[in-house]
Amino acid sequence: MMLEGLSHQNELLTLLIEALPDAVFLKDGMGRWQVANEATIRLYHLRDIPWRNKTDAQLADLHPEFRTIHEEHSQT
């Protein structure tokens, strides 16, 4: 019963994050990307990049434009 409630809450949270027009992403304690909504994927050009469980440095190696975009948005 408790697992069903957590699953429902997870679904609602996922729907909320996806519905937001702003970039929303979550990283784990090691700085690895875990969740990214559609706005984030567009902003950081991650559509065809295997971004999940990657650090910023790993993403920059896979997609050099990521480093520039990330640095520009991190300064604000």
Steps between C-alpha positions, in 0.01 A plus 500: 500500500777744592691424178190581296481840669865572430459393139204736461694787659793431266265512201354831617844649558612388153191656342559825688866522398415429136222760499724783619611739224834562673799269494490258794763237558618294795846363565608246756763561770777422253378763253354246255187601311196297607192695385458762229177643368434585134600866550840388633551257215432778248709759684808278532456321165477158664242343268734242344750481786495221762497751788364291788765415764756728329687788665536838334858411399384175340223683314750757377715217362198352320368835378754789508225761457363387838800650683447845347124500560538367855765758589286784360196395704696422818624859526152647538 
